[in-house]
Short mmCIF file of C-alpha atoms and ligand atoms in Angstrom, two decimals:
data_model
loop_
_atom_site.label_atom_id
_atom_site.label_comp_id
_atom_site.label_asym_id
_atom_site.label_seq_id
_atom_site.Cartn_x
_atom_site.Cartn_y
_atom_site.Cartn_z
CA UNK A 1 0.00 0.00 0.00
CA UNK A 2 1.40 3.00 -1.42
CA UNK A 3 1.86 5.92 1.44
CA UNK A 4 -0.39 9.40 1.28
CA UNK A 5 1.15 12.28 2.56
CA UNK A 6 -1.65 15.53 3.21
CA UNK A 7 -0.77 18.84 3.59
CA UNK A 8 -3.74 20.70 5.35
CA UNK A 9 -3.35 24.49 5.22
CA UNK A 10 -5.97 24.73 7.60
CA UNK A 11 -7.26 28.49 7.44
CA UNK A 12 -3.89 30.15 6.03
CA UNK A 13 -2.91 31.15 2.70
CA UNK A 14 -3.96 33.99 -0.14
CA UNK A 15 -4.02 33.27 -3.63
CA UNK A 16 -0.62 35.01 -3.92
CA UNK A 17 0.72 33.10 -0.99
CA UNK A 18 -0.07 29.40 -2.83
CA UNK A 19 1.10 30.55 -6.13
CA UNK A 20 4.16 30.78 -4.48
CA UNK A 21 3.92 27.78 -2.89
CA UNK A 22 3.14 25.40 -5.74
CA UNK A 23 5.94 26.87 -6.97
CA UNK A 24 8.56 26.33 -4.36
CA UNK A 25 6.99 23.05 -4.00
CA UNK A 26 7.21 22.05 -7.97
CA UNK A 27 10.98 23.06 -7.61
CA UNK A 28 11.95 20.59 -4.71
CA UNK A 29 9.97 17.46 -5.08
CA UNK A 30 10.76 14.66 -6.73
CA UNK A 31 7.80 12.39 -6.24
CA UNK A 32 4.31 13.77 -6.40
CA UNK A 33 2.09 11.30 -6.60
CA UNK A 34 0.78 10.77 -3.21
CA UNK A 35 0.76 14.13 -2.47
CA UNK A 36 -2.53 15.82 -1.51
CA UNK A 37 -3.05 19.32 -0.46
CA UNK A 38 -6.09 20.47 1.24
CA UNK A 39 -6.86 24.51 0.84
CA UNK A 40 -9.31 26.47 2.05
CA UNK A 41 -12.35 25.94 -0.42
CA UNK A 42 -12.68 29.05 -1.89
CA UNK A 43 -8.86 27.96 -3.90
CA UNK A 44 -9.59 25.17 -4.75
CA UNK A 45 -10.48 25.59 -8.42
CA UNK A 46 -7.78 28.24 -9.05
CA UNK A 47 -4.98 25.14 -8.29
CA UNK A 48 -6.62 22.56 -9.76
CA UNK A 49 -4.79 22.38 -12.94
CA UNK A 50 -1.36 22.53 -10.77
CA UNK A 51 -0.24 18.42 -10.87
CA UNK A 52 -1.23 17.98 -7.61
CA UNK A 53 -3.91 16.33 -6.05
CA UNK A 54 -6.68 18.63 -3.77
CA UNK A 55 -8.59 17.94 -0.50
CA UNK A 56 -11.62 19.75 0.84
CA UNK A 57 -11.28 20.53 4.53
CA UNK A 58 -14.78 19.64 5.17
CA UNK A 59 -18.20 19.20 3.36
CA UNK A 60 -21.84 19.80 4.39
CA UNK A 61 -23.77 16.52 5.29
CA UNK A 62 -26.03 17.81 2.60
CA UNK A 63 -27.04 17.38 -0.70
CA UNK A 64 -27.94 21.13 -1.57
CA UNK A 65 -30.54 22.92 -0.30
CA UNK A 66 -31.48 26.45 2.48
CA UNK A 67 -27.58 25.43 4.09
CA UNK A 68 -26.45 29.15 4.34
CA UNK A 69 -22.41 29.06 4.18
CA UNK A 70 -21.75 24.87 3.63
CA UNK A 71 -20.54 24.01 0.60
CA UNK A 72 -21.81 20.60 -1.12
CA UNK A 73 -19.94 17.68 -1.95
CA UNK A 74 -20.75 17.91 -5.61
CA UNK A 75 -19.40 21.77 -5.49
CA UNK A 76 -15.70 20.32 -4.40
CA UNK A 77 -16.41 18.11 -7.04
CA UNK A 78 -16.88 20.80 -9.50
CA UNK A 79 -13.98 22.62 -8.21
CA UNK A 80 -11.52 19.93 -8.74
CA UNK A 81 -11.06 18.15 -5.01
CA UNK A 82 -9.97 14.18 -4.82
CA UNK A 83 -10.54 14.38 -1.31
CA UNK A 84 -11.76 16.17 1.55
CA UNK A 85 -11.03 15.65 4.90
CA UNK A 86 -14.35 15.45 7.65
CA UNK A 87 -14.33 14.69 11.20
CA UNK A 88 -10.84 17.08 11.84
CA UNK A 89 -11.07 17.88 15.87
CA UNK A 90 -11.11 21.57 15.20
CA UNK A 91 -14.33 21.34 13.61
CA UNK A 92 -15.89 18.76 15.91
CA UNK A 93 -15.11 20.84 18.17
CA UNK A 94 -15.32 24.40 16.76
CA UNK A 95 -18.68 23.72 14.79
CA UNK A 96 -20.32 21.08 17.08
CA UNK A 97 -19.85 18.30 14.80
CA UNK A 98 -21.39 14.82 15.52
CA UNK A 99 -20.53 11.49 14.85
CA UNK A 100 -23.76 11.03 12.67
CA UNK A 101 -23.11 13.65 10.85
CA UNK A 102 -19.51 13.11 10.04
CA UNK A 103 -21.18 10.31 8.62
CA UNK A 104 -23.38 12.27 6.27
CA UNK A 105 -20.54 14.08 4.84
CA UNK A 106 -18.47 10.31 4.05
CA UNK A 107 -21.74 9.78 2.23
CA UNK A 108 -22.28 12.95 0.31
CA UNK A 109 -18.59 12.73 -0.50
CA UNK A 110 -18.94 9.13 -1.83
CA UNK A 111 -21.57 9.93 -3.79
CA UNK A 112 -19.72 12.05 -5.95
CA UNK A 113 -16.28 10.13 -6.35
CA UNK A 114 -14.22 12.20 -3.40
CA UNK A 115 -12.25 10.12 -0.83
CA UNK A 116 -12.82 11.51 2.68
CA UNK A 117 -10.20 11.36 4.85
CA UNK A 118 -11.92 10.75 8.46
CA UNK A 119 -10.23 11.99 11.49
CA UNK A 120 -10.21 10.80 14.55
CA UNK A 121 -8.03 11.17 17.80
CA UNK A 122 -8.62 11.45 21.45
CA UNK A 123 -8.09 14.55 23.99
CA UNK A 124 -5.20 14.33 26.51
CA UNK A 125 -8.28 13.79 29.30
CA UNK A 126 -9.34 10.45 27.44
CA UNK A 127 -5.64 9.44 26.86
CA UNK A 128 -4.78 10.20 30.52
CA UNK A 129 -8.06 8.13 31.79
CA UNK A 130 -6.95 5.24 28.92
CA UNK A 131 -10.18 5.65 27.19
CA UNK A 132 -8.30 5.97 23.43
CA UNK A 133 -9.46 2.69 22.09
CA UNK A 134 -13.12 3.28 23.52
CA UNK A 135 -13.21 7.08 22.08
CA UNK A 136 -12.29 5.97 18.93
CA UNK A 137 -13.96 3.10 18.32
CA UNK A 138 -16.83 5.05 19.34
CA UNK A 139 -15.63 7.85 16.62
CA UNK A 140 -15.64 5.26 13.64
CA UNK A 141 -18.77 3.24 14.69
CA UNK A 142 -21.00 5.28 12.19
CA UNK A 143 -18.81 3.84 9.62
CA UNK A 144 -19.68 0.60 7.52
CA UNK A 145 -17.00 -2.41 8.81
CA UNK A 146 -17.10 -3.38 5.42
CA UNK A 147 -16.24 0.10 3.80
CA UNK A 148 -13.51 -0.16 1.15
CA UNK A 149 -10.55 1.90 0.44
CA UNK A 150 -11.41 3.81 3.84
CA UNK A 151 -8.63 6.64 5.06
CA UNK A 152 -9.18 7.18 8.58
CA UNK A 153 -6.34 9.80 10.04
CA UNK A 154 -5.50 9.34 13.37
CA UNK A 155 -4.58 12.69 15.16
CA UNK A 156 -4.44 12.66 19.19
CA UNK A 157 -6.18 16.28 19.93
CA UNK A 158 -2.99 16.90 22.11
CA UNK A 159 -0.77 16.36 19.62
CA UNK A 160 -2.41 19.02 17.12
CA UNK A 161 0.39 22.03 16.71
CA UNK A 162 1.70 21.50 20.39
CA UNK A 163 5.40 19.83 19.02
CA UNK A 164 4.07 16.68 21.04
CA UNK A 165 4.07 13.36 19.39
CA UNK A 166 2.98 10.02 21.05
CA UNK A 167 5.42 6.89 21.56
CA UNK A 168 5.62 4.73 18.37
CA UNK A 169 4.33 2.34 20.72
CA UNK A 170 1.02 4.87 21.33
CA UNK A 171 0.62 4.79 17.95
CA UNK A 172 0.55 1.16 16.75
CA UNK A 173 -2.09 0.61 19.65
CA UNK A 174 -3.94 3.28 18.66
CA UNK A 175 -4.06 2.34 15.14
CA UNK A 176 -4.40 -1.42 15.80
CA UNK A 177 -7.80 -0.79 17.18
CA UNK A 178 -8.37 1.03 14.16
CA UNK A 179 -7.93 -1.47 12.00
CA UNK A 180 -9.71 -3.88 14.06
CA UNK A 181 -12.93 -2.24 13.39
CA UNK A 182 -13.00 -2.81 9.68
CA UNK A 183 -13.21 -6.31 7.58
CA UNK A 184 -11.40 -4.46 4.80
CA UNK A 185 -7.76 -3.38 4.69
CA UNK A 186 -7.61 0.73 5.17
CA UNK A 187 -5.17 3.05 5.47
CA UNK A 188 -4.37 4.57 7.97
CA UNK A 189 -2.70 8.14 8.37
CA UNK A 190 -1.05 9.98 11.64
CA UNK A 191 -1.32 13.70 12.02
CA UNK A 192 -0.21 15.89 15.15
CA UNK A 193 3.09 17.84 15.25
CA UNK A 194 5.06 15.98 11.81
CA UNK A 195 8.14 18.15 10.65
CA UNK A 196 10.41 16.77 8.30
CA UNK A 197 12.52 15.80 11.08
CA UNK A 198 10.56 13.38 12.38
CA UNK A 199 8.36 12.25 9.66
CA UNK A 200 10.68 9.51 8.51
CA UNK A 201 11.36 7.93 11.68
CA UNK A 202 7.08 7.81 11.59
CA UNK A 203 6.92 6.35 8.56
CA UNK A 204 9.57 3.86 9.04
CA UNK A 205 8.97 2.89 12.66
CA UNK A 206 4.46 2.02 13.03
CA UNK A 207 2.05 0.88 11.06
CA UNK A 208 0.91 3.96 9.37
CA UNK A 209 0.19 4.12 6.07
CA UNK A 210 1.03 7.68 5.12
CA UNK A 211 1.04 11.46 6.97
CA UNK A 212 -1.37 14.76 7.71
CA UNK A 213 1.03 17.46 8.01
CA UNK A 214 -0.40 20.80 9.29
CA UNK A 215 1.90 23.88 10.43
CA UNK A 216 4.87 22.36 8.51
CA UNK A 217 2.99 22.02 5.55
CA UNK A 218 2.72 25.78 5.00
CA UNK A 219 6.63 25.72 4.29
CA UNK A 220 6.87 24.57 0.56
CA UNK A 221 10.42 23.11 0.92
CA UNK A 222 9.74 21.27 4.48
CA UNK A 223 6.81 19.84 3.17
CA UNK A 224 8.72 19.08 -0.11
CA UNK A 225 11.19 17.01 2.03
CA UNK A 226 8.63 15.32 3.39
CA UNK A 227 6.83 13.90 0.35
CA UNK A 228 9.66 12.74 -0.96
CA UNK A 229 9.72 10.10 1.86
CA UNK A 230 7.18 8.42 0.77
P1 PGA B 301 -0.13 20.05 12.98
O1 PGA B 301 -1.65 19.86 12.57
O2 PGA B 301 0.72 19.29 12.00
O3 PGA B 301 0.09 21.52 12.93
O4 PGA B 301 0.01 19.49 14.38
C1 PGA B 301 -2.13 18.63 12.06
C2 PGA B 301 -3.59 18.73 11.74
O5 PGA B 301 -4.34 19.39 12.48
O6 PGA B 301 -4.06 18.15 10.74
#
């Protein structure tokens, strides 16, 4: 299984500011492939004849309708994503985001040919009380065990743009009960804190199947470096 490596840019960038960066990007990789950036939505379509693949950052559960400010999985479709990512903690968190409807969006995103890339993770609370396998068993159980060519990223809330990264150990248990939910193989991505500096000793050292790579993604040569590990 071939590794993904995702940039999310989260809420940064201008139009002037990704020029630049599929620029500086173009220049220093050798391998592109696998790459996949997510931008905000409203760039998508302006990169998508760039060479690289894009991601949506998130997706309304519905189809179209009176949804004031979503955006519909057949609009990212329109604008050139591959992918989209759903379920990220900061909009759990930041937009009240439910299980059931994380599952919407994997459907509406389905339905028109985009791969969502689920995230999950647990707070430092659950991880200190040893509730990880629980919470996220309990994050993926709207999910089909029998979905195919799933990508579920696994990013521990703590871990999020703090510089903190769990124990190799931390993650293979984390990600084994991942896997153990579903009949079919998936891949399985770690996000929280990768540099280029530690990204290969990731990938090398659990049973990941690829990286989501926030605040060092918005550096064009670091994130360079790091696609080229795959
Ligand atoms: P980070 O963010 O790499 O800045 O920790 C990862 C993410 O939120 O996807």
């Amino acid at each position: 299984m071939s590794n993904l490596i995702v940039a999310n840019f989260k809420m940064h960038g201008s139009h002037a500011f990704i020029e630049d960066w599929f620029t500086n990007f173009n220049q220093n990789k050798t391998n592109s492939h696998d790459v996949v950036v997510a931008l905000p939505a409203t760039y998508i379509a302006a990169f998508r004849d760039y060479g690289i693949m894009l991601s949506g950052q998130n997706v309304s559960a519905y189809e179209s309708g009176a949804f004031t400010s979503q955006i519909s999985a057949e609009m990212l479709k329109d604008s050139g994503a591959d992918y989209c990512i759903i379920g990220h903690s900061e909009a759990r968190e930041q937009l009240n985001e439910s299980n059931e409807s994380i599952r919407e969006k994997f459907d509406q995103l389905k339905r028109m040919q985009i791969n969502p890339i689920v995230c999950v993770g647990e707070s430092l609370q659950v991880k200190e009380t040893e509730k990880t396998k629980d919470h996220l068993r309990n994050q993926l159980s709207v999910l089909d065990s029998e979905t195919e060519d799933l990508i579920v990223a696994y990013e521990p809330i703590w871990a999020i743009g703090t510089g903190l990264v769990p124990t190799e150990k931390e993650i293979d248990e984390a990600i084994g009960s991942i896997r153990e939910i579903f009949k079919k193989p998936i891949k399985v991505l770690y996000g929280g804190s990768v540099k280029a500096s530690n990204a290969q000793i990731l990938l090398d050292n659990t049973d990941i199947n690829g990286l989501l790579v926030g605040g060092a993604s918005l550096n064009a040569q670091e994130f360079a470096k790091i696609a080229q590990l795959c």
